[in-house]
XYZ file of C-alpha atoms in Angstrom:
506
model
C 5.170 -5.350 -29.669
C 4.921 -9.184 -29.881
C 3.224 -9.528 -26.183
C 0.633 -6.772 -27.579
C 0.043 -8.561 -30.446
C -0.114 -11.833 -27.948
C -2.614 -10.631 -25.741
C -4.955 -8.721 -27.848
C -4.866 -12.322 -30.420
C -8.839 -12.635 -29.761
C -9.617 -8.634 -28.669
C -8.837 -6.912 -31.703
C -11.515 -4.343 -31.809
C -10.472 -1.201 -30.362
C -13.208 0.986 -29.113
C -13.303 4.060 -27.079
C -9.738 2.866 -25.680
C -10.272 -0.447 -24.853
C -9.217 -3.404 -26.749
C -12.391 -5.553 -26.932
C -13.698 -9.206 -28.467
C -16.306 -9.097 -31.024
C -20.212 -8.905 -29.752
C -21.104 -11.886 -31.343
C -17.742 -13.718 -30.002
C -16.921 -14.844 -33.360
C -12.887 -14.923 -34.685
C -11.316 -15.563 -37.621
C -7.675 -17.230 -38.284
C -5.355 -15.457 -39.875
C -3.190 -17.899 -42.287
C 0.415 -17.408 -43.552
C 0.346 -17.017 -47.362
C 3.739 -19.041 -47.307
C 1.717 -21.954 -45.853
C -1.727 -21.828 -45.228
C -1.072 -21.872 -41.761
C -3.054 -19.984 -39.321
C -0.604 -17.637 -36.861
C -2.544 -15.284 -35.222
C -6.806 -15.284 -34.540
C -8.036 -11.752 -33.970
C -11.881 -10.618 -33.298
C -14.513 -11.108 -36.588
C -16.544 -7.688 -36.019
C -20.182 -7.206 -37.750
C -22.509 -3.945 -37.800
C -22.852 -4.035 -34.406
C -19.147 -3.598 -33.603
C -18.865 -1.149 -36.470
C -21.717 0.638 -34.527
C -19.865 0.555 -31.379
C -16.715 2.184 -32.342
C -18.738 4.857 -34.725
C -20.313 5.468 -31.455
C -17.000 5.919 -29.827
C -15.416 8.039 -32.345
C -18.499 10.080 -32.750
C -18.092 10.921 -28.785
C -14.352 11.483 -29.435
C -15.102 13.958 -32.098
C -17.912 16.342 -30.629
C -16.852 16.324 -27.059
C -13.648 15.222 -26.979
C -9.976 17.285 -26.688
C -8.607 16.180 -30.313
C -9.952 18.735 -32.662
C -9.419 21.524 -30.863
C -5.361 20.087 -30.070
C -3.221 22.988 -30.766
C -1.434 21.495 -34.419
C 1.952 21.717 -32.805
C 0.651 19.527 -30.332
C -0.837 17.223 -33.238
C 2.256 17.330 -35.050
C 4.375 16.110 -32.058
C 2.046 13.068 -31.411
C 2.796 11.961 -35.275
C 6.665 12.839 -34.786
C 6.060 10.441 -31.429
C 4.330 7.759 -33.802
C 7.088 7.372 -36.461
C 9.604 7.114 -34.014
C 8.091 3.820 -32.117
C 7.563 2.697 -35.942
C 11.723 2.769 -35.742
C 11.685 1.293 -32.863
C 9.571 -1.485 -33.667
C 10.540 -1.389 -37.446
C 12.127 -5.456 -37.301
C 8.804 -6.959 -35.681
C 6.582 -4.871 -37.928
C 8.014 -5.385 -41.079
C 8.033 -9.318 -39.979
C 4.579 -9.826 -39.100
C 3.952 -7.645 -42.580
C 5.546 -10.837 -44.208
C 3.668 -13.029 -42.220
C 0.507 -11.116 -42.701
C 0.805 -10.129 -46.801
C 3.419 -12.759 -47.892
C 5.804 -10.024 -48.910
C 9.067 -10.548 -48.514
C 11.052 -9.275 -44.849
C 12.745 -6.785 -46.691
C 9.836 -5.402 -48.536
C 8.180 -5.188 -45.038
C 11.041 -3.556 -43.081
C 10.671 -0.675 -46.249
C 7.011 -0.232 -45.760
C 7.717 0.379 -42.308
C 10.169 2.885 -43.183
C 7.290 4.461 -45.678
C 5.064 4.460 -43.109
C 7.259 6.533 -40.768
C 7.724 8.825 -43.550
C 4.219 9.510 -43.533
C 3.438 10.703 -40.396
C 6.364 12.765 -40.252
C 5.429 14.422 -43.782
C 2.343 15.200 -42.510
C 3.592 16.316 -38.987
C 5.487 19.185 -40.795
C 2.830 19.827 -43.051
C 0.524 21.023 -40.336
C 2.901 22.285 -38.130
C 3.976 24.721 -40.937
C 0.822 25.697 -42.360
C -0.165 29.456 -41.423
C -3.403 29.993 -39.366
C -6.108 30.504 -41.950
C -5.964 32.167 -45.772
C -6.410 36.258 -45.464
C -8.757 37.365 -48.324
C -8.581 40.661 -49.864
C -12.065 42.218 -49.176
C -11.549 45.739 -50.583
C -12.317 47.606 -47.349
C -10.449 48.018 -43.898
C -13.416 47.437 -42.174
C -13.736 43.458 -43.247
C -11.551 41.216 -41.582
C -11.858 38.040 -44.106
C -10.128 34.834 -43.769
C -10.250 31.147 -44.676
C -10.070 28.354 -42.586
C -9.286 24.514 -42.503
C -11.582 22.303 -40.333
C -11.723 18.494 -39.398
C -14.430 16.864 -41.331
C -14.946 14.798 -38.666
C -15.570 11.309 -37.729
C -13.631 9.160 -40.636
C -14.145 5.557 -41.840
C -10.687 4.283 -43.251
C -11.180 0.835 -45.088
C -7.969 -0.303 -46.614
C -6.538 -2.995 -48.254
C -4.725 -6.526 -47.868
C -1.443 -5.736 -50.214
C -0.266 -2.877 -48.494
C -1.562 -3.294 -45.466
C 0.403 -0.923 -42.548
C 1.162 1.764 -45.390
C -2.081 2.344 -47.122
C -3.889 2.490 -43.385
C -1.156 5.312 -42.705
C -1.735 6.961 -45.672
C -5.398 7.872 -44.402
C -4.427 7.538 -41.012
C -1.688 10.422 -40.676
C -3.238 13.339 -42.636
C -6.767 12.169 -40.538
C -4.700 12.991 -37.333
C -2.928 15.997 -38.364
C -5.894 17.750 -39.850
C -7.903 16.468 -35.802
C -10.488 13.798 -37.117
C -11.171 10.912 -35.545
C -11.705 7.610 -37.103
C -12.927 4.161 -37.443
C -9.861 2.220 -39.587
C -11.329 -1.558 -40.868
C -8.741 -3.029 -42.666
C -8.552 -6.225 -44.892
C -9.788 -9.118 -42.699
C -6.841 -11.283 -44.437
C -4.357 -9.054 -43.407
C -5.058 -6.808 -40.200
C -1.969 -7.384 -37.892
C 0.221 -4.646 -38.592
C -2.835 -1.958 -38.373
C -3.414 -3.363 -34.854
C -0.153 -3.173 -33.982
C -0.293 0.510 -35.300
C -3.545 1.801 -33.083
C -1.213 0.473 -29.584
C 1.234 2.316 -31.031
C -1.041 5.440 -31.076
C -2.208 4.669 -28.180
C 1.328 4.594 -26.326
C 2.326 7.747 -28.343
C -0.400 9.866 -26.008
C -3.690 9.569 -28.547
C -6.775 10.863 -26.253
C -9.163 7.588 -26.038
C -11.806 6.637 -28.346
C -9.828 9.200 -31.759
C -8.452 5.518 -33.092
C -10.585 3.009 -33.315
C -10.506 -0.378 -35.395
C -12.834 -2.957 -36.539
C -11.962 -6.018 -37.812
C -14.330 -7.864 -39.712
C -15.110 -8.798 -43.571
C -16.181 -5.935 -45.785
C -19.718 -6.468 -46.657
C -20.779 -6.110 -42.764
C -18.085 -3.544 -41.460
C -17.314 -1.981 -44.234
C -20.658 -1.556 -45.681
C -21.762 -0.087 -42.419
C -19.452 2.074 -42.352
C -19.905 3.462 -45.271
C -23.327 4.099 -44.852
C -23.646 4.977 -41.054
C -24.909 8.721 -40.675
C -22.548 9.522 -38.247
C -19.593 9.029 -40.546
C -18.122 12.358 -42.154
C -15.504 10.985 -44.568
C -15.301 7.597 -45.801
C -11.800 6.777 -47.957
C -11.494 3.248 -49.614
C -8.618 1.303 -50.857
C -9.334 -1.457 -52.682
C -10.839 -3.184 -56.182
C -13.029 -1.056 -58.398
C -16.867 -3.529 -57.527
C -16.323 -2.613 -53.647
C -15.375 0.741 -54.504
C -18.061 1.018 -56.343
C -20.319 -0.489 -53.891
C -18.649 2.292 -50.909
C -19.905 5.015 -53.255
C -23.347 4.046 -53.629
C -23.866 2.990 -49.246
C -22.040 7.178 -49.358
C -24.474 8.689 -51.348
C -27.396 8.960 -49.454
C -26.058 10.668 -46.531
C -23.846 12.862 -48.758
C -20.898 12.528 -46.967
C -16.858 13.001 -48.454
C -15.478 9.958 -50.482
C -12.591 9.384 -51.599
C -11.481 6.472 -53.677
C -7.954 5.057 -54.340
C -9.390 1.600 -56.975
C -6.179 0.255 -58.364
C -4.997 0.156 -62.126
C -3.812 -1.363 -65.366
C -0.446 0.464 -65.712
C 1.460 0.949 -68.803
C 5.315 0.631 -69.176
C 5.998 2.319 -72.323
C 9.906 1.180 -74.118
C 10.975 3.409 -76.660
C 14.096 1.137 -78.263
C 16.650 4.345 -77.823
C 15.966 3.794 -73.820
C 18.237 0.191 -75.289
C 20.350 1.666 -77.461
C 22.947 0.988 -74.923
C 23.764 -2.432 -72.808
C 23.211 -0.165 -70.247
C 20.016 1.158 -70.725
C 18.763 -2.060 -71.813
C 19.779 -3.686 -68.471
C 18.350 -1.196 -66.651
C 14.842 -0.932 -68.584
C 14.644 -4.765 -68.175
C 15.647 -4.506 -64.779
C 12.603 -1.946 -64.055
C 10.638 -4.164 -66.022
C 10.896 -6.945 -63.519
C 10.364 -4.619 -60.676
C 7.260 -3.201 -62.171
C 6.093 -6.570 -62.355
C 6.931 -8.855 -60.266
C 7.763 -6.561 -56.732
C 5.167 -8.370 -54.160
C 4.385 -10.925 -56.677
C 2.705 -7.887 -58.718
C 0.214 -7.200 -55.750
C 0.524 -3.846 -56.302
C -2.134 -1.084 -57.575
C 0.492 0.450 -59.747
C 2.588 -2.245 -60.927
C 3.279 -1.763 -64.185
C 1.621 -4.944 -65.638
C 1.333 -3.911 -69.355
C 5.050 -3.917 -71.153
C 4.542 -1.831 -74.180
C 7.733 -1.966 -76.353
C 8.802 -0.903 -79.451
C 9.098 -3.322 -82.562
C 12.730 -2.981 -83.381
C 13.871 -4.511 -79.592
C 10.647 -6.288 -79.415
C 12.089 -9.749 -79.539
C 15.014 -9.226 -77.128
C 14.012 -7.442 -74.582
C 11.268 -9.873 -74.085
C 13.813 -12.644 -74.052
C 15.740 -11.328 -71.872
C 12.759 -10.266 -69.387
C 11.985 -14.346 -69.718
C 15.191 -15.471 -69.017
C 15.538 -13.329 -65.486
C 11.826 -13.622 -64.882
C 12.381 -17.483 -64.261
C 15.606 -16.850 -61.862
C 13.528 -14.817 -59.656
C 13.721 -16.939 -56.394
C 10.525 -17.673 -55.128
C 10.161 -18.401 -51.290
C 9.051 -18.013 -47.882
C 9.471 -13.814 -47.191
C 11.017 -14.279 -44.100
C 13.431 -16.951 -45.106
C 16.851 -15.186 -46.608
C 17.322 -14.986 -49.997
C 13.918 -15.150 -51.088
C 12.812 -12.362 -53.925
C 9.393 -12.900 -54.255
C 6.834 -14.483 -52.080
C 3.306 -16.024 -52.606
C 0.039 -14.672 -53.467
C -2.189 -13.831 -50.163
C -4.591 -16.294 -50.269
C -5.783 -19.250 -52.320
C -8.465 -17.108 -53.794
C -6.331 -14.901 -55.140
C -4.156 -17.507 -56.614
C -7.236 -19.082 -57.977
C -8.020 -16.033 -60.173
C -4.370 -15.387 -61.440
C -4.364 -18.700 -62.832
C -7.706 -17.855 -64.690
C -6.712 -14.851 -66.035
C -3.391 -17.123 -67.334
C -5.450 -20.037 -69.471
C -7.728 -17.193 -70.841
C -4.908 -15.167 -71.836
C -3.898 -18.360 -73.713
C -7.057 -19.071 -75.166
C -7.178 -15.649 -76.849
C -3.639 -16.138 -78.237
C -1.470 -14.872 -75.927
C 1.789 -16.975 -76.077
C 3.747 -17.821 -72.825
C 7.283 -17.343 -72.340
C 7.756 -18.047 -69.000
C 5.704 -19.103 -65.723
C 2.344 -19.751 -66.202
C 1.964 -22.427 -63.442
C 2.574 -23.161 -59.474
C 6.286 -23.897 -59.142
C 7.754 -27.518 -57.644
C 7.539 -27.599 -53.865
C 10.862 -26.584 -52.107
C 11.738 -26.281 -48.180
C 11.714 -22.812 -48.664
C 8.529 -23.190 -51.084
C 6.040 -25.391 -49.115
C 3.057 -26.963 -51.082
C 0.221 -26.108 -48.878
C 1.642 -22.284 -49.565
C -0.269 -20.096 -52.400
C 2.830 -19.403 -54.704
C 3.134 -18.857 -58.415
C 5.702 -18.461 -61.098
C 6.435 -15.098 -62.433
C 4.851 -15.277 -66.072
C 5.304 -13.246 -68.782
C 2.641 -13.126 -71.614
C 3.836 -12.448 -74.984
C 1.691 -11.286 -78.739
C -1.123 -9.422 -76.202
C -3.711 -7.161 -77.408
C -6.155 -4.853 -75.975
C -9.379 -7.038 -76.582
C -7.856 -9.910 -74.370
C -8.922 -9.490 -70.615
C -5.663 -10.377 -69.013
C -4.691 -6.422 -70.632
C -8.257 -4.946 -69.990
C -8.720 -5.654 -66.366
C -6.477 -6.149 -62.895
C -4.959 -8.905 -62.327
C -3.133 -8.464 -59.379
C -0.903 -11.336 -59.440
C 2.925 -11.597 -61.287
C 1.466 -11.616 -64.878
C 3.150 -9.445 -67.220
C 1.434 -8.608 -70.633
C 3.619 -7.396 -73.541
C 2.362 -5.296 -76.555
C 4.130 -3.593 -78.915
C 4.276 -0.164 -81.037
C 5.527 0.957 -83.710
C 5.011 5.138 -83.672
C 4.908 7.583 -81.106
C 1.100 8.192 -81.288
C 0.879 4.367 -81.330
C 2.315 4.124 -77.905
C 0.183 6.902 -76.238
C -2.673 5.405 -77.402
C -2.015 1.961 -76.279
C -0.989 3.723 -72.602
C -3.982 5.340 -72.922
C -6.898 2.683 -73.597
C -7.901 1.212 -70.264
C -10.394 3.002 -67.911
C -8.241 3.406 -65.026
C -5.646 5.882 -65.046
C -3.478 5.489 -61.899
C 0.300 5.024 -63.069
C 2.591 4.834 -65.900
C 6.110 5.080 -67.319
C 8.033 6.259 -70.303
C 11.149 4.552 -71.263
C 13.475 6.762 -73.545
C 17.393 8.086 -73.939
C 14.997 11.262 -75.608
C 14.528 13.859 -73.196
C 12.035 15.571 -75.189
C 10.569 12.913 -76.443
C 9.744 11.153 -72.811
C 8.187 14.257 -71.436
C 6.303 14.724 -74.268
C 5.023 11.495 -73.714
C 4.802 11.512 -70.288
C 2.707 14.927 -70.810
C 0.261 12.840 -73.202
C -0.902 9.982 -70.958
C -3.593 10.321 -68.593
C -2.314 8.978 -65.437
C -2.343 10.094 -61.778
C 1.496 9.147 -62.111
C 3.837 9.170 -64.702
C 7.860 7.967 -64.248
C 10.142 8.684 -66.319
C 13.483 6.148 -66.515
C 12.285 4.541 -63.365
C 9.105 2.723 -61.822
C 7.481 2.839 -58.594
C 8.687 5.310 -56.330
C 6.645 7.758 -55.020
C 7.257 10.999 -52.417
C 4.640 11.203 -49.364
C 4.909 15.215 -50.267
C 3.523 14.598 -54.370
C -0.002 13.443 -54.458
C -0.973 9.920 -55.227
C -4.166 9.073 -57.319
C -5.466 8.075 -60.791
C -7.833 9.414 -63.270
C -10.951 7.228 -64.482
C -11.701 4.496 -62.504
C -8.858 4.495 -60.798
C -11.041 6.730 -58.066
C -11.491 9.622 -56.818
C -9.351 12.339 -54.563
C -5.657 12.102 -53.604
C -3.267 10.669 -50.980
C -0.321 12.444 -49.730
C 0.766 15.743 -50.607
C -1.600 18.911 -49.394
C -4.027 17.395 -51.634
C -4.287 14.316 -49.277
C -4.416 16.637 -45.862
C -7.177 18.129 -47.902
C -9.358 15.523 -47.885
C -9.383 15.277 -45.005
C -10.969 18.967 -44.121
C -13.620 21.293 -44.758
C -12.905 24.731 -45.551
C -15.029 27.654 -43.566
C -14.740 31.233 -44.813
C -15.113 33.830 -42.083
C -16.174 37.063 -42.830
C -16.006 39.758 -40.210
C -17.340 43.402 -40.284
C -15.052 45.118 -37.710
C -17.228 48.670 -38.600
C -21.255 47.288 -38.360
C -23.914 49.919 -39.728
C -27.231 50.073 -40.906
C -27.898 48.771 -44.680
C -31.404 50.160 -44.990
C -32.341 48.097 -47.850
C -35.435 48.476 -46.256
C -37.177 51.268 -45.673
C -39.164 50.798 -42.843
């Protein structure tokens, strides 16, 4: 995988089945978050490369062998594709570190995610009957249902997650016989590259995976708006979604929208009535948080707690929130690694000092930590900070941070906690914290969110559907709800006994 990656450093638009530079020759560096360092330069596409490869795929599509692969034979090629991710699973989930500033171990799980999900969707297919038989009333109509490709597919996805979100649209896409153009962050495209060879060696007919790199507002607007694009899905911050939507509308074609959160983690103090359910809901608090320095659509950024263990729990999060050893991802040890980029960094730290302007009272973090070997100073790190007295008017709790900021709030009634979960306008994942069986899935019933744990944070199944209500988006991933999307259903009805109607009489 490395000499792939070597050779295709500058020609890292993939069109029609060749690896190509950008038209206008241009190339961007691609820096380690550890270090500001550049380690890779790969092709900076514009509309005319988007163009190209919408060309390509739209060629693919209508005359091409792909949709009309027999699904077994679909399903193989994805069974084919997880098992080179295996193979490659120790470079990938490296140059995922590299690429995101996640930690080695975080990456070498994404890869095993990613395999996941083109095997999930392998046997979805695979074991899906022909077509839906409806019940016409007479046994002279033959009527069924059928699932189509939608088409030609524009996949823009996002720089956290950068190898699983890209699968996420990327497997169903295949399995249900689209073809697509994938653009993916232009901070963090290595792994996705890596991913079309790997399609490509797995058998995929030329010119059904195709990938643009470039910066959103040339590729991906294009993209989004090109008339020969069937399906756009975005994964990304609510503005660009929004932006995706409107470049959509005019040619009327599918969207679907995945646009992040501002996810609850609702304590109930008999989830601590124990010191072992207090270690573990502090525990999960941490992970919620602070997992990919709280890069994550769903972390669960908002602590909501109950009043009684208020004032420990949040010491206690404090306490292990400042031993969390920040680092290089790939060096050992390291639990949490740096923010992607200096821009990203930039706006953490603002959403920090307003959050303390409006009252908010820090208990830990709060500030870029002392330079270490492992912790260079040219590298876009910052402390894990936790954010205590928070209320729903300050902006650090209305809107996404993205960063390893955790706000706490607290509760004092049932109803009080649902309606804290429940004021924000996304609606993509939450959590209920309680030794009350009842109680938590009553809860957990009450809260509008595409996802709701209870006892645990942040796993998810590629076979239960992933989404949010509100502005979290629009449409699912995974499950049959995210093969879905990737379809259009036909109904074929069939008179197997023709005869005159003679509505008319002449």
């Amino acid at each position: 995988m490395a000499d792939r990656t070597e050779r295709h450093a500058q020609a890292t638009i993939h069109a029609g089945g060749e690896w190509l530079e950008a038209i206008s020759g241009e190339t961007r560096e691609i820096l380690d978050p550890a270090d500001a360092r550049p380690f890779a330069v790969v092709a900076e596409g514009d509309e005319k490369d988007a163009e190209r490869a919408v060309a390509a795929a739209r060629h693919a599509f209508d005359q091409g062998p792909w949709p009309h692969t027999p699904v077994t034979e679909r399903a193989a090629l994805l069974r084919r594709v997880a098992d080179l991710l295996v193979r490659d699973r120790e470079e990938l989930g490296l140059l995922e570190s590299r690429d995101a500033g996640k930690t080695a171990e975080e990456g070498r799980v994404d890869i095993d995610c990613v395999a996941d999900a083109f095997r999930y969707f392998a046997d979805l297919v695979a074991a899906e009957a022909p077509g839906r038989v409806v019940d016409a009333g007479s046994p002279d109509i033959h009527s069924v249902v059928v699932h189509e490709p939608v088409g030609v597919c524009a996949l823009i996805t996002p720089w956290n997650y950068p190898l699983l979100q890209a699968s996420w649209k990327i497997a169903p896409a295949l399995a249900a016989g689209n073809t697509f153009v994938v653009k993916p962050s232009e901070i963090t495209p290595m792994t996705t590259i890596a991913l079309i060879g790997l399609l490509a060696e797995a058998g995929l007919p030329a010119g059904v995976a195709n990938i643009v790199t470039g910066p959103g507002h040339t590729v991906g607007a294009r993209l989004a708006e090109h008339p020969d694009v069937d399906l756009v899905s975005f994964t990304g911050g609510l503005a660009s979604g929004t932006k995706v939507a409107q470049a959509a509308a005019p040619t009327v074609k599918k969207v679907a929208l995945e646009l992040g959160g501002k996810n609850p983690n609702v304590v109930f103090a008999d989830a601590c009535a124990t010191e072992e359910g207090f270690d573990t809901a502090v525990d999960q608090a941490l992970n919620a948080a602070f997992i990919h320095s709280g890069q994550v659509c769903s972390a669960g950024s908002r602590l909501i707690v109950e009043e009684p263990v208020r004032e420990r729990f949040v010491a206690e999060l404090a306490r292990r929130a400042q031993k969390i050893r920040l680092g290089r991802g790939t060096a050992d040890g390291v639990e949490c690694g740096p923010l992607v980029s200096a821009q990203q960094r930039a706006k953490v730290e603002a959403y920090v000092a307003s959050a303390l302007a409006e009252g908010g009272v820090l208990r830990c973090g709060g500030k870029r930590p002392q330079p270490s070997p492992e912790r260079p100073e040219s590298g876009w790190f910052y402390e894990p900070t936790v954010l205590d007295a928070c209320h729903r008017e300050m902006k650090v709790v209305r809107e996404e941070v993205f960063g390893p900021v955790l706000t706490v709030e607290t509760f004092r009634t049932e109803d009080e906690a649902v309606r804290l979960a429940n004021d924000t306008e996304y609606g993509l994942a939450g959590a209920v914290w309680s030794a009350d069986t009842a109680k938590a899935r009553r809860v957990a019933a009450r809260l509008r969110h595409g996802t709701v744990w209870i006892n645990d944070f942040h796993p998810y199944l590629p076979q239960a559907e992933w989404g949010g209500f509100g502005k979290s988006g629009t449409g699912r991933e995974l499950g049959p709800a995210g093969l879905a999307e990737y379809r259009e259903t036909k109904h074929v009805y069939e008179n197997l006994a023709p005869k005159p109607v003679r509505w008319f009489a002449g």
